[in-house]
């Protein structure tokens, strides 16, 4: 079955450094969503990307789909301590398979 | 305020016991979902429901059961057949077809074995 892997599993940065997590699928991604889960909390929806090569920005966050739609990325510019948490990609799937990526845990040191 | 309410927040299960986790939403969403999250892991789909009186199995449905008698409610029963139930259980809802609309999550229920 489809697997959605994220790299890295864990990243520790100094506040102000940039951060990127990559979401890679064994099959074509249909409808990509990104979520953030704070420690001890629940996932919160960030954004949705549908088209290949699509780029969306939310303040310091930049989301991008690959041209072949088998990968997606989330880049945070100048991290802040409020960015701490686990970032998950999610694929809705054309066949209605709902799959979350393995997640990337971001730690930010002040 | 609209939202999703999960209860209880913490739950303990004895061997051989069935337990039911509650999930209620007042967002008027059609679709509801149950996910399981193990420590340091991603979310895995247990069951989902697109409309009342209809639900489909996810990847890890064995040992679990659900019902969807009302639009607002989607309870999950963890049966004694689920041999490793210790996990964080998250309920979610969305306005439309699963995967094409953002999911809104409840605060979760942490289930442990006594």
mmCIF file of C-alpha atoms in Angstrom:
data_model
loop_
_atom_site.group_PDB
_atom_site.id
_atom_site.type_symbol
_atom_site.label_atom_id
_atom_site.label_comp_id
_atom_site.label_asym_id
_atom_site.label_seq_id
_atom_site.Cartn_x
_atom_site.Cartn_y
_atom_site.Cartn_z
ATOM 1 C CA UNK A 1 0.000 0.000 0.000
ATOM 2 C CA UNK A 2 0.888 3.641 -0.177
ATOM 3 C CA UNK A 3 3.517 4.914 2.237
ATOM 4 C CA UNK A 4 4.067 8.567 3.070
ATOM 5 C CA UNK A 5 7.444 9.180 4.669
ATOM 6 C CA UNK A 6 8.747 12.413 6.091
ATOM 7 C CA UNK A 7 12.368 13.437 6.573
ATOM 8 C CA UNK A 8 13.931 14.246 8.866
ATOM 9 C CA UNK A 9 12.192 12.491 11.772
ATOM 10 C CA UNK A 10 13.583 15.090 14.162
ATOM 11 C CA UNK A 11 15.281 18.459 13.776
ATOM 12 C CA UNK A 12 16.791 20.664 16.436
ATOM 13 C CA UNK A 13 17.536 24.264 15.456
ATOM 14 C CA UNK A 14 18.601 27.481 17.091
ATOM 15 C CA UNK A 15 15.956 30.177 17.084
ATOM 16 C CA UNK A 16 16.305 32.194 13.893
ATOM 17 C CA UNK A 17 17.554 29.302 11.767
ATOM 18 C CA UNK A 18 15.509 27.927 8.894
ATOM 19 C CA UNK A 19 13.786 24.537 8.877
ATOM 20 C CA UNK A 20 12.489 22.253 6.129
ATOM 21 C CA UNK A 21 10.544 19.000 6.263
ATOM 22 C CA UNK A 22 10.043 16.822 3.208
ATOM 23 C CA UNK A 23 7.065 14.569 2.518
ATOM 24 C CA UNK A 24 7.655 11.705 0.082
ATOM 25 C CA UNK A 25 5.093 9.234 -1.200
ATOM 26 C CA UNK A 26 5.459 5.868 -2.887
ATOM 27 C CA UNK A 27 2.552 6.842 -5.157
ATOM 28 C CA UNK A 28 1.234 10.098 -6.592
ATOM 29 C CA UNK A 29 -0.142 12.414 -3.950
ATOM 30 C CA UNK A 30 -3.686 13.488 -4.708
ATOM 31 C CA UNK A 31 -4.601 16.190 -2.230
ATOM 32 C CA UNK A 32 -1.919 17.303 0.200
ATOM 33 C CA UNK A 33 -2.635 18.906 3.522
ATOM 34 C CA UNK A 34 -0.193 19.996 6.219
ATOM 35 C CA UNK A 35 -0.918 19.872 9.949
ATOM 36 C CA UNK A 36 0.952 20.988 13.064
ATOM 37 C CA UNK A 37 0.682 19.191 16.409
ATOM 38 C CA UNK A 38 2.041 20.934 19.480
ATOM 39 C CA UNK A 39 3.435 18.659 22.225
ATOM 40 C CA UNK A 40 0.514 17.108 24.097
ATOM 41 C CA UNK A 41 -1.972 18.651 21.680
ATOM 42 C CA UNK A 42 -3.995 17.711 18.650
ATOM 43 C CA UNK A 43 -3.198 18.295 14.953
ATOM 44 C CA UNK A 44 -4.221 21.667 13.567
ATOM 45 C CA UNK A 45 -4.756 22.219 9.848
ATOM 46 C CA UNK A 46 -2.258 24.586 8.211
ATOM 47 C CA UNK A 47 -2.822 24.488 4.460
ATOM 48 C CA UNK A 48 -3.942 22.440 1.441
ATOM 49 C CA UNK A 49 -2.091 21.992 -1.863
ATOM 50 C CA UNK A 50 -3.743 20.411 -4.869
ATOM 51 C CA UNK A 51 -1.717 21.117 -8.016
ATOM 52 C CA UNK A 52 1.734 19.912 -9.011
ATOM 53 C CA UNK A 53 4.378 22.583 -8.474
ATOM 54 C CA UNK A 54 1.971 24.625 -6.361
ATOM 55 C CA UNK A 55 3.528 27.050 -3.859
ATOM 56 C CA UNK A 56 1.668 28.708 -0.988
ATOM 57 C CA UNK A 57 2.932 30.999 1.740
ATOM 58 C CA UNK A 58 1.706 31.784 5.228
ATOM 59 C CA UNK A 59 3.930 34.454 6.799
ATOM 60 C CA UNK A 60 7.213 32.589 7.509
ATOM 61 C CA UNK A 61 5.904 29.246 6.227
ATOM 62 C CA UNK A 62 6.278 28.178 2.583
ATOM 63 C CA UNK A 63 4.584 25.049 1.279
ATOM 64 C CA UNK A 64 5.461 23.503 -2.078
ATOM 65 C CA UNK A 65 4.373 20.496 -4.128
ATOM 66 C CA UNK A 66 6.790 18.651 -6.365
ATOM 67 C CA UNK A 67 6.243 18.713 -10.127
ATOM 68 C CA UNK A 68 5.497 14.991 -10.213
ATOM 69 C CA UNK A 69 3.223 15.250 -7.160
ATOM 70 C CA UNK A 70 5.065 12.515 -5.314
ATOM 71 C CA UNK A 71 6.509 14.893 -2.764
ATOM 72 C CA UNK A 72 5.795 18.076 -0.892
ATOM 73 C CA UNK A 73 7.753 20.311 1.465
ATOM 74 C CA UNK A 74 7.270 22.787 4.283
ATOM 75 C CA UNK A 75 9.910 25.451 4.876
ATOM 76 C CA UNK A 76 9.966 27.758 7.895
ATOM 77 C CA UNK A 77 12.108 30.869 7.661
ATOM 78 C CA UNK A 78 13.710 32.225 10.844
ATOM 79 C CA UNK A 79 12.168 29.770 13.307
ATOM 80 C CA UNK A 80 10.673 30.957 16.561
ATOM 81 C CA UNK A 81 10.017 29.025 19.772
ATOM 82 C CA UNK A 82 6.315 29.050 18.901
ATOM 83 C CA UNK A 83 7.120 26.839 15.884
ATOM 84 C CA UNK A 84 7.909 23.877 18.160
ATOM 85 C CA UNK A 85 5.850 20.782 17.404
ATOM 86 C CA UNK A 86 5.415 17.928 14.978
ATOM 87 C CA UNK A 87 4.570 18.721 11.375
ATOM 88 C CA UNK A 88 2.587 16.148 9.415
ATOM 89 C CA UNK A 89 1.721 15.961 5.756
ATOM 90 C CA UNK A 90 -1.511 14.208 4.808
ATOM 91 C CA UNK A 91 -2.772 12.730 1.551
ATOM 92 C CA UNK A 92 -6.511 12.513 0.973
ATOM 93 C CA UNK A 93 -5.973 10.130 -1.922
ATOM 94 C CA UNK A 94 -7.983 9.638 -5.062
ATOM 95 C CA UNK A 95 -9.330 6.346 -3.730
ATOM 96 C CA UNK A 96 -10.330 7.937 -0.474
ATOM 97 C CA UNK A 97 -7.386 6.555 1.467
ATOM 98 C CA UNK A 98 -6.579 8.939 4.267
ATOM 99 C CA UNK A 99 -2.876 8.747 5.063
ATOM 100 C CA UNK A 100 -0.782 10.858 7.391
ATOM 101 C CA UNK A 101 2.958 11.094 6.936
ATOM 102 C CA UNK A 102 5.331 9.886 9.626
ATOM 103 C CA UNK A 103 5.887 13.430 10.897
ATOM 104 C CA UNK A 104 8.875 15.668 11.671
ATOM 105 C CA UNK A 105 9.409 16.862 15.227
ATOM 106 C CA UNK A 106 10.883 20.362 15.377
ATOM 107 C CA UNK A 107 12.673 21.570 18.490
ATOM 108 C CA UNK A 108 13.727 25.225 18.671
ATOM 109 C CA UNK A 109 16.344 26.368 21.144
ATOM 110 C CA UNK A 110 16.032 30.008 22.248
ATOM 111 C CA UNK B 1 -18.109 28.039 20.169
ATOM 112 C CA UNK B 2 -18.260 25.211 17.675
ATOM 113 C CA UNK B 3 -15.926 22.319 18.053
ATOM 114 C CA UNK B 4 -15.280 18.669 18.729
ATOM 115 C CA UNK B 5 -15.531 17.241 22.214
ATOM 116 C CA UNK B 6 -13.863 13.986 23.143
ATOM 117 C CA UNK B 7 -14.391 12.261 26.472
ATOM 118 C CA UNK B 8 -12.972 11.085 28.687
ATOM 119 C CA UNK B 9 -9.544 12.684 28.487
ATOM 120 C CA UNK B 10 -7.939 9.677 30.188
ATOM 121 C CA UNK B 11 -9.284 6.112 30.246
ATOM 122 C CA UNK B 12 -8.040 2.886 31.747
ATOM 123 C CA UNK B 13 -9.070 -0.526 30.493
ATOM 124 C CA UNK B 14 -8.913 -3.828 32.290
ATOM 125 C CA UNK B 15 -8.070 -7.041 30.493
ATOM 126 C CA UNK B 16 -11.064 -8.444 28.612
ATOM 127 C CA UNK B 17 -13.047 -5.234 28.923
ATOM 128 C CA UNK B 18 -14.690 -3.211 26.185
ATOM 129 C CA UNK B 19 -14.487 0.568 26.514
ATOM 130 C CA UNK B 20 -16.215 3.308 24.532
ATOM 131 C CA UNK B 21 -14.691 6.647 23.635
ATOM 132 C CA UNK B 22 -17.059 9.514 22.992
ATOM 133 C CA UNK B 23 -16.796 12.049 20.154
ATOM 134 C CA UNK B 24 -19.359 14.813 19.657
ATOM 135 C CA UNK B 25 -19.231 17.714 17.188
ATOM 136 C CA UNK B 26 -21.424 20.786 16.784
ATOM 137 C CA UNK B 27 -19.806 21.976 13.566
ATOM 138 C CA UNK B 28 -22.550 20.446 11.399
ATOM 139 C CA UNK B 29 -19.888 18.422 9.602
ATOM 140 C CA UNK B 30 -20.918 15.410 7.543
ATOM 141 C CA UNK B 31 -17.697 13.406 7.839
ATOM 142 C CA UNK B 32 -16.101 12.093 11.027
ATOM 143 C CA UNK B 33 -12.940 10.078 11.651
ATOM 144 C CA UNK B 34 -11.101 8.124 14.315
ATOM 145 C CA UNK B 35 -7.307 7.948 14.389
ATOM 146 C CA UNK B 36 -4.857 6.183 16.639
ATOM 147 C CA UNK B 37 -1.503 7.755 17.512
ATOM 148 C CA UNK B 38 1.275 5.819 19.226
ATOM 149 C CA UNK B 39 4.145 7.678 20.960
ATOM 150 C CA UNK B 40 6.416 9.397 18.472
ATOM 151 C CA UNK B 41 4.366 8.116 15.548
ATOM 152 C CA UNK B 42 1.980 9.456 12.963
ATOM 153 C CA UNK B 43 -1.777 9.067 12.918
ATOM 154 C CA UNK B 44 -3.356 5.877 11.612
ATOM 155 C CA UNK B 45 -6.963 5.718 10.465
ATOM 156 C CA UNK B 46 -9.263 3.350 12.356
ATOM 157 C CA UNK B 47 -12.697 4.182 10.921
ATOM 158 C CA UNK B 48 -14.366 7.008 9.068
ATOM 159 C CA UNK B 49 -17.935 7.980 8.284
ATOM 160 C CA UNK B 50 -19.101 10.207 5.446
ATOM 161 C CA UNK B 51 -22.784 10.274 6.407
ATOM 162 C CA UNK B 52 -25.111 9.051 9.133
ATOM 163 C CA UNK B 53 -25.580 5.273 9.314
ATOM 164 C CA UNK B 54 -22.585 4.639 7.079
ATOM 165 C CA UNK B 55 -18.925 4.054 7.934
ATOM 166 C CA UNK B 56 -15.852 2.441 6.413
ATOM 167 C CA UNK B 57 -12.870 0.642 7.884
ATOM 168 C CA UNK B 58 -9.483 2.270 7.894
ATOM 169 C CA UNK B 59 -6.114 0.552 7.918
ATOM 170 C CA UNK B 60 -6.278 -0.669 11.521
ATOM 171 C CA UNK B 61 -9.977 -1.393 12.189
ATOM 172 C CA UNK B 62 -9.461 -4.839 13.744
ATOM 173 C CA UNK B 63 -10.462 -4.835 17.412
ATOM 174 C CA UNK B 64 -12.505 -1.633 17.095
ATOM 175 C CA UNK B 65 -16.138 -0.857 16.316
ATOM 176 C CA UNK B 66 -18.072 2.352 15.640
ATOM 177 C CA UNK B 67 -21.601 3.612 15.100
ATOM 178 C CA UNK B 68 -23.002 6.739 13.446
ATOM 179 C CA UNK B 69 -26.625 7.033 14.473
ATOM 180 C CA UNK B 70 -26.550 10.824 14.690
ATOM 181 C CA UNK B 71 -24.678 13.393 12.628
ATOM 182 C CA UNK B 72 -23.140 14.891 15.752
ATOM 183 C CA UNK B 73 -21.843 11.685 17.339
ATOM 184 C CA UNK B 74 -19.303 9.032 16.339
ATOM 185 C CA UNK B 75 -18.404 6.816 19.336
ATOM 186 C CA UNK B 76 -15.519 4.342 19.139
ATOM 187 C CA UNK B 77 -15.547 1.067 21.067
ATOM 188 C CA UNK B 78 -12.227 -0.576 21.809
ATOM 189 C CA UNK B 79 -13.045 -4.242 22.202
ATOM 190 C CA UNK B 80 -11.195 -6.953 24.104
ATOM 191 C CA UNK B 81 -10.027 -8.237 20.714
ATOM 192 C CA UNK B 82 -7.685 -5.238 20.480
ATOM 193 C CA UNK B 83 -4.653 -6.660 22.259
ATOM 194 C CA UNK B 84 -2.558 -3.506 22.288
ATOM 195 C CA UNK B 85 -4.993 -0.648 22.916
ATOM 196 C CA UNK B 86 -2.641 1.716 24.748
ATOM 197 C CA UNK B 87 -2.497 4.838 22.565
ATOM 198 C CA UNK B 88 -3.736 8.375 22.029
ATOM 199 C CA UNK B 89 -7.075 8.370 20.192
ATOM 200 C CA UNK B 90 -8.076 11.363 18.109
ATOM 201 C CA UNK B 91 -11.475 12.113 16.623
ATOM 202 C CA UNK B 92 -11.842 14.530 13.711
ATOM 203 C CA UNK B 93 -14.537 15.931 11.453
ATOM 204 C CA UNK B 94 -14.729 17.703 8.104
ATOM 205 C CA UNK B 95 -17.366 19.401 6.007
ATOM 206 C CA UNK B 96 -17.137 17.121 3.013
ATOM 207 C CA UNK B 97 -15.522 14.067 1.547
ATOM 208 C CA UNK B 98 -12.571 12.805 3.505
ATOM 209 C CA UNK B 99 -9.217 14.041 2.307
ATOM 210 C CA UNK B 100 -10.571 16.986 0.325
ATOM 211 C CA UNK B 101 -11.520 19.226 3.216
ATOM 212 C CA UNK B 102 -9.546 20.246 6.303
ATOM 213 C CA UNK B 103 -10.049 18.047 9.325
ATOM 214 C CA UNK B 104 -10.823 19.545 12.728
ATOM 215 C CA UNK B 105 -9.603 17.507 15.674
ATOM 216 C CA UNK B 106 -10.739 17.023 19.243
ATOM 217 C CA UNK B 107 -8.334 17.094 22.183
ATOM 218 C CA UNK B 108 -8.023 13.304 22.230
ATOM 219 C CA UNK B 109 -8.411 10.446 24.704
ATOM 220 C CA UNK B 110 -5.403 8.665 26.225
ATOM 221 C CA UNK B 111 -6.196 4.992 26.787
ATOM 222 C CA UNK B 112 -4.047 2.762 28.971
ATOM 223 C CA UNK B 113 -4.174 -0.842 30.130
ATOM 224 C CA UNK B 114 -4.541 -1.502 33.857
#
